[in-house]
Amino acid sequence: MYKTLFRNNAFHQGVAEKQTSKDGLSEKSLPLRIKNGLDFFMAFTFLIVIATWLFPLIALLIKAGSKGPVIFKQLRHGKDNKPFYCLKFRTMVVNDKADTVQAKKGDRRITPFGSFLRKSSLDELPQLINIVRGEMSLIGPRPHAVPMNEIFSDRIPGYMNRHAIKPGLTGLAQSRGYRGEIKSYQDLYFRYRLDLFYFKKWNLQLDVKILVWTVYSLLFDNKNAY
């Protein structure tokens, strides 16, 4: 597994102690209990019914394509800025820049089968395990690697407030086309604003809309997935 090294321990302590958001969604509220229950049920059902045969097939193809582990394990910030290990199928050759350099179009680190996994978003499926563990949700702001958050929080004041709720397998920003490489300040800022909008306006109906938009994006508008 890849290991993430903190470039600045003071940064990690700072976001944990000072930038943790006030969560307006009480864990005891009925809508959030329903959301958490649906997250667990849907993720667990998929893992039992589909993943039991799909994951081994993907694992065999990953191992046949390149040397290294099947699962890429990366430390990311979760709810209230608490770090957790986010799971993905490995799509790159093993390299020491996986935590600090984003994948780009034509990135030579990406394997042929890895390119297919990324384009189809199948590489994200192991995060269903994170959902069953209670570390993630089906819908929520996408988590970033800890070193990346150090950079992003320097550029946008209050950036870590997007972690007021659990990170998601997909999110409002991703469903509206903001996925893949962050190429500019505008890319970063608009994702941040959509994440805050989701937190402030969250309801179960919005989650359903985001799921529908995500499916549409995967089928017809995934040009930024590489």
mmCIF file of C-alpha atoms in Angstrom:
data_model
loop_
_atom_site.group_PDB
_atom_site.id
_atom_site.type_symbol
_atom_site.label_atom_id
_atom_site.label_comp_id
_atom_site.label_asym_id
_atom_site.label_seq_id
_atom_site.Cartn_x
_atom_site.Cartn_y
_atom_site.Cartn_z
ATOM 1 C CA MET A 1 0.000 0.000 0.000
ATOM 2 C CA TYR A 2 1.117 3.541 -0.628
ATOM 3 C CA LYS A 3 2.066 5.594 2.396
ATOM 4 C CA THR A 4 1.118 9.224 2.786
ATOM 5 C CA LEU A 5 3.646 11.520 4.451
ATOM 6 C CA PHE A 6 2.513 14.762 6.039
ATOM 7 C CA ARG A 7 4.500 17.680 4.726
ATOM 8 C CA ASN A 8 3.386 19.789 7.654
ATOM 9 C CA ASN A 9 2.156 18.193 10.868
ATOM 10 C CA ALA A 10 1.094 21.609 12.149
ATOM 11 C CA PHE A 11 -1.312 21.859 9.227
ATOM 12 C CA HIS A 12 -2.983 18.569 10.098
ATOM 13 C CA GLN A 13 -3.314 19.519 13.757
ATOM 14 C CA GLY A 14 -4.623 22.941 12.791
ATOM 15 C CA VAL A 15 -7.462 21.739 10.627
ATOM 16 C CA ALA A 16 -8.452 19.146 13.186
ATOM 17 C CA GLU A 17 -8.575 21.679 16.013
ATOM 18 C CA LYS A 18 -9.471 25.010 14.409
ATOM 19 C CA GLN A 19 -11.195 24.455 11.089
ATOM 20 C CA THR A 20 -13.680 21.743 12.027
ATOM 21 C CA SER A 21 -17.099 22.983 10.929
ATOM 22 C CA LYS A 22 -20.202 23.231 13.014
ATOM 23 C CA ASP A 23 -22.396 20.498 11.638
ATOM 24 C CA GLY A 24 -25.922 21.797 11.234
ATOM 25 C CA LEU A 25 -27.084 18.267 10.481
ATOM 26 C CA SER A 26 -27.489 16.488 13.779
ATOM 27 C CA GLU A 27 -26.494 12.835 13.692
ATOM 28 C CA LYS A 28 -29.679 12.181 15.674
ATOM 29 C CA SER A 29 -32.005 13.862 13.156
ATOM 30 C CA LEU A 30 -34.404 11.525 11.362
ATOM 31 C CA PRO A 31 -33.456 12.607 7.786
ATOM 32 C CA LEU A 32 -29.766 12.014 8.457
ATOM 33 C CA ARG A 33 -30.513 8.659 10.091
ATOM 34 C CA ILE A 34 -32.429 7.690 6.964
ATOM 35 C CA LYS A 35 -29.513 8.850 4.786
ATOM 36 C CA ASN A 36 -27.006 6.847 6.840
ATOM 37 C CA GLY A 37 -29.281 3.812 6.819
ATOM 38 C CA LEU A 38 -29.729 3.953 3.055
ATOM 39 C CA ASP A 39 -25.974 4.384 2.608
ATOM 40 C CA PHE A 40 -25.273 1.240 4.584
ATOM 41 C CA PHE A 41 -28.058 -0.822 3.014
ATOM 42 C CA MET A 42 -27.214 0.073 -0.587
ATOM 43 C CA ALA A 43 -23.450 -0.302 -0.158
ATOM 44 C CA PHE A 44 -23.725 -3.582 1.762
ATOM 45 C CA THR A 45 -26.204 -5.018 -0.760
ATOM 46 C CA PHE A 46 -23.928 -4.145 -3.683
ATOM 47 C CA LEU A 47 -20.912 -5.664 -1.956
ATOM 48 C CA ILE A 48 -22.783 -8.928 -1.345
ATOM 49 C CA VAL A 49 -24.634 -9.239 -4.658
ATOM 50 C CA ILE A 50 -22.220 -7.687 -7.167
ATOM 51 C CA ALA A 51 -18.796 -7.181 -5.617
ATOM 52 C CA THR A 52 -18.373 -10.847 -4.673
ATOM 53 C CA TRP A 53 -17.829 -11.678 -8.355
ATOM 54 C CA LEU A 54 -16.924 -8.285 -9.872
ATOM 55 C CA PHE A 55 -14.101 -7.364 -7.475
ATOM 56 C CA PRO A 56 -12.125 -10.611 -8.032
ATOM 57 C CA LEU A 57 -12.427 -10.151 -11.812
ATOM 58 C CA ILE A 58 -11.150 -6.568 -11.620
ATOM 59 C CA ALA A 59 -8.364 -7.678 -9.268
ATOM 60 C CA LEU A 60 -7.166 -10.328 -11.737
ATOM 61 C CA LEU A 61 -7.070 -7.805 -14.589
ATOM 62 C CA ILE A 62 -5.180 -5.278 -12.460
ATOM 63 C CA LYS A 63 -2.569 -7.868 -11.471
ATOM 64 C CA ALA A 64 -2.245 -9.044 -15.087
ATOM 65 C CA GLY A 65 -1.596 -5.490 -16.261
ATOM 66 C CA SER A 66 1.089 -4.332 -13.845
ATOM 67 C CA LYS A 67 2.942 -5.184 -10.656
ATOM 68 C CA GLY A 68 1.698 -3.874 -7.353
ATOM 69 C CA PRO A 69 -1.270 -4.073 -4.984
ATOM 70 C CA VAL A 70 -4.844 -4.326 -6.221
ATOM 71 C CA ILE A 71 -6.104 -1.689 -3.793
ATOM 72 C CA PHE A 72 -4.719 1.831 -3.621
ATOM 73 C CA LYS A 73 -5.048 3.103 -0.072
ATOM 74 C CA GLN A 74 -4.790 6.876 0.428
ATOM 75 C CA LEU A 75 -5.130 9.013 3.550
ATOM 76 C CA ARG A 76 -7.837 11.645 3.064
ATOM 77 C CA HIS A 77 -9.864 13.959 5.269
ATOM 78 C CA GLY A 78 -13.292 12.763 6.334
ATOM 79 C CA LYS A 79 -16.083 14.273 8.391
ATOM 80 C CA ASP A 80 -14.856 16.913 10.847
ATOM 81 C CA ASN A 81 -11.426 16.712 9.179
ATOM 82 C CA LYS A 82 -10.687 13.314 10.675
ATOM 83 C CA PRO A 83 -8.317 11.415 8.356
ATOM 84 C CA PHE A 84 -9.262 7.985 7.057
ATOM 85 C CA TYR A 85 -7.894 5.605 4.435
ATOM 86 C CA CYS A 86 -9.899 5.968 1.234
ATOM 87 C CA LEU A 87 -9.898 2.824 -0.917
ATOM 88 C CA LYS A 88 -9.674 2.615 -4.718
ATOM 89 C CA PHE A 89 -8.675 0.053 -7.272
ATOM 90 C CA ARG A 90 -5.113 0.810 -8.350
ATOM 91 C CA THR A 91 -5.119 2.402 -11.800
ATOM 92 C CA MET A 92 -1.466 3.486 -12.001
ATOM 93 C CA VAL A 93 1.898 1.828 -11.907
ATOM 94 C CA VAL A 94 3.341 2.068 -8.411
ATOM 95 C CA ASN A 95 4.912 5.528 -8.033
ATOM 96 C CA ASP A 96 5.953 7.892 -5.259
ATOM 97 C CA LYS A 97 3.870 10.846 -6.510
ATOM 98 C CA ALA A 98 0.428 9.287 -6.243
ATOM 99 C CA ASP A 99 -0.477 11.428 -3.220
ATOM 100 C CA THR A 100 0.847 14.744 -4.484
ATOM 101 C CA VAL A 101 0.472 14.842 -8.290
ATOM 102 C CA GLN A 102 -2.999 14.633 -9.818
ATOM 103 C CA ALA A 103 -3.679 12.377 -12.779
ATOM 104 C CA LYS A 104 -3.645 14.269 -16.061
ATOM 105 C CA LYS A 105 -4.871 13.513 -19.548
ATOM 106 C CA GLY A 106 -2.334 11.208 -21.168
ATOM 107 C CA ASP A 107 -0.669 10.501 -17.794
ATOM 108 C CA ARG A 108 1.908 7.777 -18.406
ATOM 109 C CA ARG A 109 1.476 6.426 -14.886
ATOM 110 C CA ILE A 110 -2.016 5.172 -15.755
ATOM 111 C CA THR A 111 -2.170 1.576 -16.981
ATOM 112 C CA PRO A 112 -4.348 0.588 -19.978
ATOM 113 C CA PHE A 113 -6.860 -1.217 -17.776
ATOM 114 C CA GLY A 114 -6.548 1.577 -15.231
ATOM 115 C CA SER A 115 -7.665 4.034 -17.901
ATOM 116 C CA PHE A 116 -10.838 2.005 -18.409
ATOM 117 C CA LEU A 117 -11.476 1.856 -14.659
ATOM 118 C CA ARG A 118 -11.072 5.619 -14.319
ATOM 119 C CA LYS A 119 -13.218 6.398 -17.361
ATOM 120 C CA SER A 120 -16.025 4.198 -16.051
ATOM 121 C CA SER A 121 -15.448 5.213 -12.390
ATOM 122 C CA LEU A 122 -15.230 1.528 -11.458
ATOM 123 C CA ASP A 123 -11.986 2.370 -9.655
ATOM 124 C CA GLU A 124 -14.077 4.076 -6.961
ATOM 125 C CA LEU A 125 -16.164 1.014 -6.067
ATOM 126 C CA PRO A 126 -13.971 -0.110 -3.117
ATOM 127 C CA GLN A 127 -15.188 3.029 -1.375
ATOM 128 C CA LEU A 128 -18.405 1.122 -0.759
ATOM 129 C CA ILE A 129 -16.356 -0.537 1.985
ATOM 130 C CA ASN A 130 -15.642 2.934 3.392
ATOM 131 C CA ILE A 131 -19.396 3.579 3.343
ATOM 132 C CA VAL A 132 -20.162 0.366 5.243
ATOM 133 C CA ARG A 133 -17.510 1.383 7.777
ATOM 134 C CA GLY A 134 -19.301 4.706 8.277
ATOM 135 C CA GLU A 135 -16.393 6.764 6.909
ATOM 136 C CA MET A 136 -18.165 7.901 3.742
ATOM 137 C CA SER A 137 -21.617 8.399 2.257
ATOM 138 C CA LEU A 138 -22.992 7.657 -1.191
ATOM 139 C CA ILE A 139 -23.473 11.414 -1.683
ATOM 140 C CA GLY A 140 -21.260 14.155 -0.286
ATOM 141 C CA PRO A 141 -18.220 16.316 -1.043
ATOM 142 C CA ARG A 142 -15.463 14.239 -2.661
ATOM 143 C CA PRO A 143 -12.500 13.693 -0.324
ATOM 144 C CA HIS A 144 -9.024 14.797 -1.365
ATOM 145 C CA ALA A 145 -5.621 13.502 -0.309
ATOM 146 C CA VAL A 146 -4.281 15.213 2.811
ATOM 147 C CA PRO A 147 -1.338 16.900 1.004
ATOM 148 C CA MET A 148 -3.746 18.267 -1.596
ATOM 149 C CA ASN A 149 -5.974 19.754 1.106
ATOM 150 C CA GLU A 150 -2.948 21.538 2.518
ATOM 151 C CA ILE A 151 -2.541 23.299 -0.812
ATOM 152 C CA PHE A 152 -6.247 23.933 -1.405
ATOM 153 C CA SER A 153 -6.859 25.376 2.071
ATOM 154 C CA ASP A 154 -4.059 27.880 1.497
ATOM 155 C CA ARG A 155 -5.801 29.096 -1.638
ATOM 156 C CA ILE A 156 -9.368 29.294 -0.316
ATOM 157 C CA PRO A 157 -10.046 30.495 3.265
ATOM 158 C CA GLY A 158 -12.424 28.146 5.064
ATOM 159 C CA TYR A 159 -11.901 25.397 2.505
ATOM 160 C CA MET A 160 -11.843 22.712 5.192
ATOM 161 C CA ASN A 161 -15.431 23.607 6.139
ATOM 162 C CA ARG A 162 -16.537 21.352 3.282
ATOM 163 C CA HIS A 163 -15.774 18.456 5.633
ATOM 164 C CA ALA A 164 -18.697 19.287 7.888
ATOM 165 C CA ILE A 165 -20.407 16.161 6.577
ATOM 166 C CA LYS A 166 -19.208 12.771 5.403
ATOM 167 C CA PRO A 167 -17.388 12.717 2.063
ATOM 168 C CA GLY A 168 -19.207 10.977 -0.754
ATOM 169 C CA LEU A 169 -18.700 8.409 -3.463
ATOM 170 C CA THR A 170 -20.103 11.145 -5.706
ATOM 171 C CA GLY A 171 -21.139 14.703 -5.023
ATOM 172 C CA LEU A 172 -22.991 17.712 -6.388
ATOM 173 C CA ALA A 173 -19.846 19.139 -7.982
ATOM 174 C CA GLN A 174 -18.988 15.868 -9.722
ATOM 175 C CA SER A 175 -22.552 15.362 -10.959
ATOM 176 C CA ARG A 176 -22.432 18.818 -12.574
ATOM 177 C CA GLY A 177 -19.221 18.088 -14.487
ATOM 178 C CA TYR A 178 -16.532 19.147 -12.003
ATOM 179 C CA ARG A 179 -14.513 15.955 -11.785
ATOM 180 C CA GLY A 180 -11.019 14.845 -12.615
ATOM 181 C CA GLU A 181 -7.986 17.105 -12.653
ATOM 182 C CA ILE A 182 -8.201 20.533 -11.007
ATOM 183 C CA LYS A 183 -6.547 22.743 -13.613
ATOM 184 C CA SER A 184 -7.240 26.229 -12.280
ATOM 185 C CA TYR A 185 -8.356 28.276 -9.303
ATOM 186 C CA GLN A 186 -11.809 28.488 -10.886
ATOM 187 C CA ASP A 187 -12.071 24.692 -10.992
ATOM 188 C CA LEU A 188 -11.254 24.517 -7.307
ATOM 189 C CA TYR A 189 -13.446 27.439 -6.262
ATOM 190 C CA PHE A 190 -16.595 26.292 -8.086
ATOM 191 C CA ARG A 191 -16.255 22.793 -6.607
ATOM 192 C CA TYR A 192 -15.909 24.330 -3.157
ATOM 193 C CA ARG A 193 -18.995 26.513 -3.662
ATOM 194 C CA LEU A 194 -21.073 23.561 -4.844
ATOM 195 C CA ASP A 195 -19.928 21.539 -1.821
ATOM 196 C CA LEU A 196 -21.050 24.342 0.510
ATOM 197 C CA PHE A 197 -24.358 24.636 -1.338
ATOM 198 C CA TYR A 198 -24.931 20.916 -0.850
ATOM 199 C CA PHE A 199 -24.223 21.171 2.869
ATOM 200 C CA LYS A 200 -26.538 24.156 3.344
ATOM 201 C CA LYS A 201 -29.388 22.864 1.171
ATOM 202 C CA TRP A 202 -29.088 19.142 1.830
ATOM 203 C CA ASN A 203 -32.194 16.978 1.783
ATOM 204 C CA LEU A 204 -32.984 13.457 0.615
ATOM 205 C CA GLN A 205 -34.547 14.721 -2.604
ATOM 206 C CA LEU A 206 -31.302 16.491 -3.507
ATOM 207 C CA ASP A 207 -29.406 13.231 -2.981
ATOM 208 C CA VAL A 208 -31.733 11.465 -5.427
ATOM 209 C CA LYS A 209 -31.199 14.227 -8.005
ATOM 210 C CA ILE A 210 -27.419 13.966 -7.628
ATOM 211 C CA LEU A 211 -27.568 10.193 -8.174
ATOM 212 C CA VAL A 212 -29.557 10.712 -11.377
ATOM 213 C CA TRP A 213 -27.199 13.465 -12.569
ATOM 214 C CA THR A 214 -24.199 11.276 -11.783
ATOM 215 C CA VAL A 215 -25.537 8.372 -13.857
ATOM 216 C CA TYR A 216 -26.231 10.749 -16.737
ATOM 217 C CA SER A 217 -22.719 12.214 -16.451
ATOM 218 C CA LEU A 218 -21.120 8.760 -16.485
ATOM 219 C CA LEU A 219 -23.068 7.726 -19.582
ATOM 220 C CA PHE A 220 -23.022 10.899 -21.648
ATOM 221 C CA ASP A 221 -20.614 13.503 -20.240
ATOM 222 C CA ASN A 222 -17.496 11.952 -18.754
ATOM 223 C CA LYS A 223 -14.895 13.776 -20.840
ATOM 224 C CA ASN A 224 -13.073 14.890 -17.684
ATOM 225 C CA ALA A 225 -12.619 11.322 -16.435
ATOM 226 C CA TYR A 226 -9.089 10.139 -17.197
#
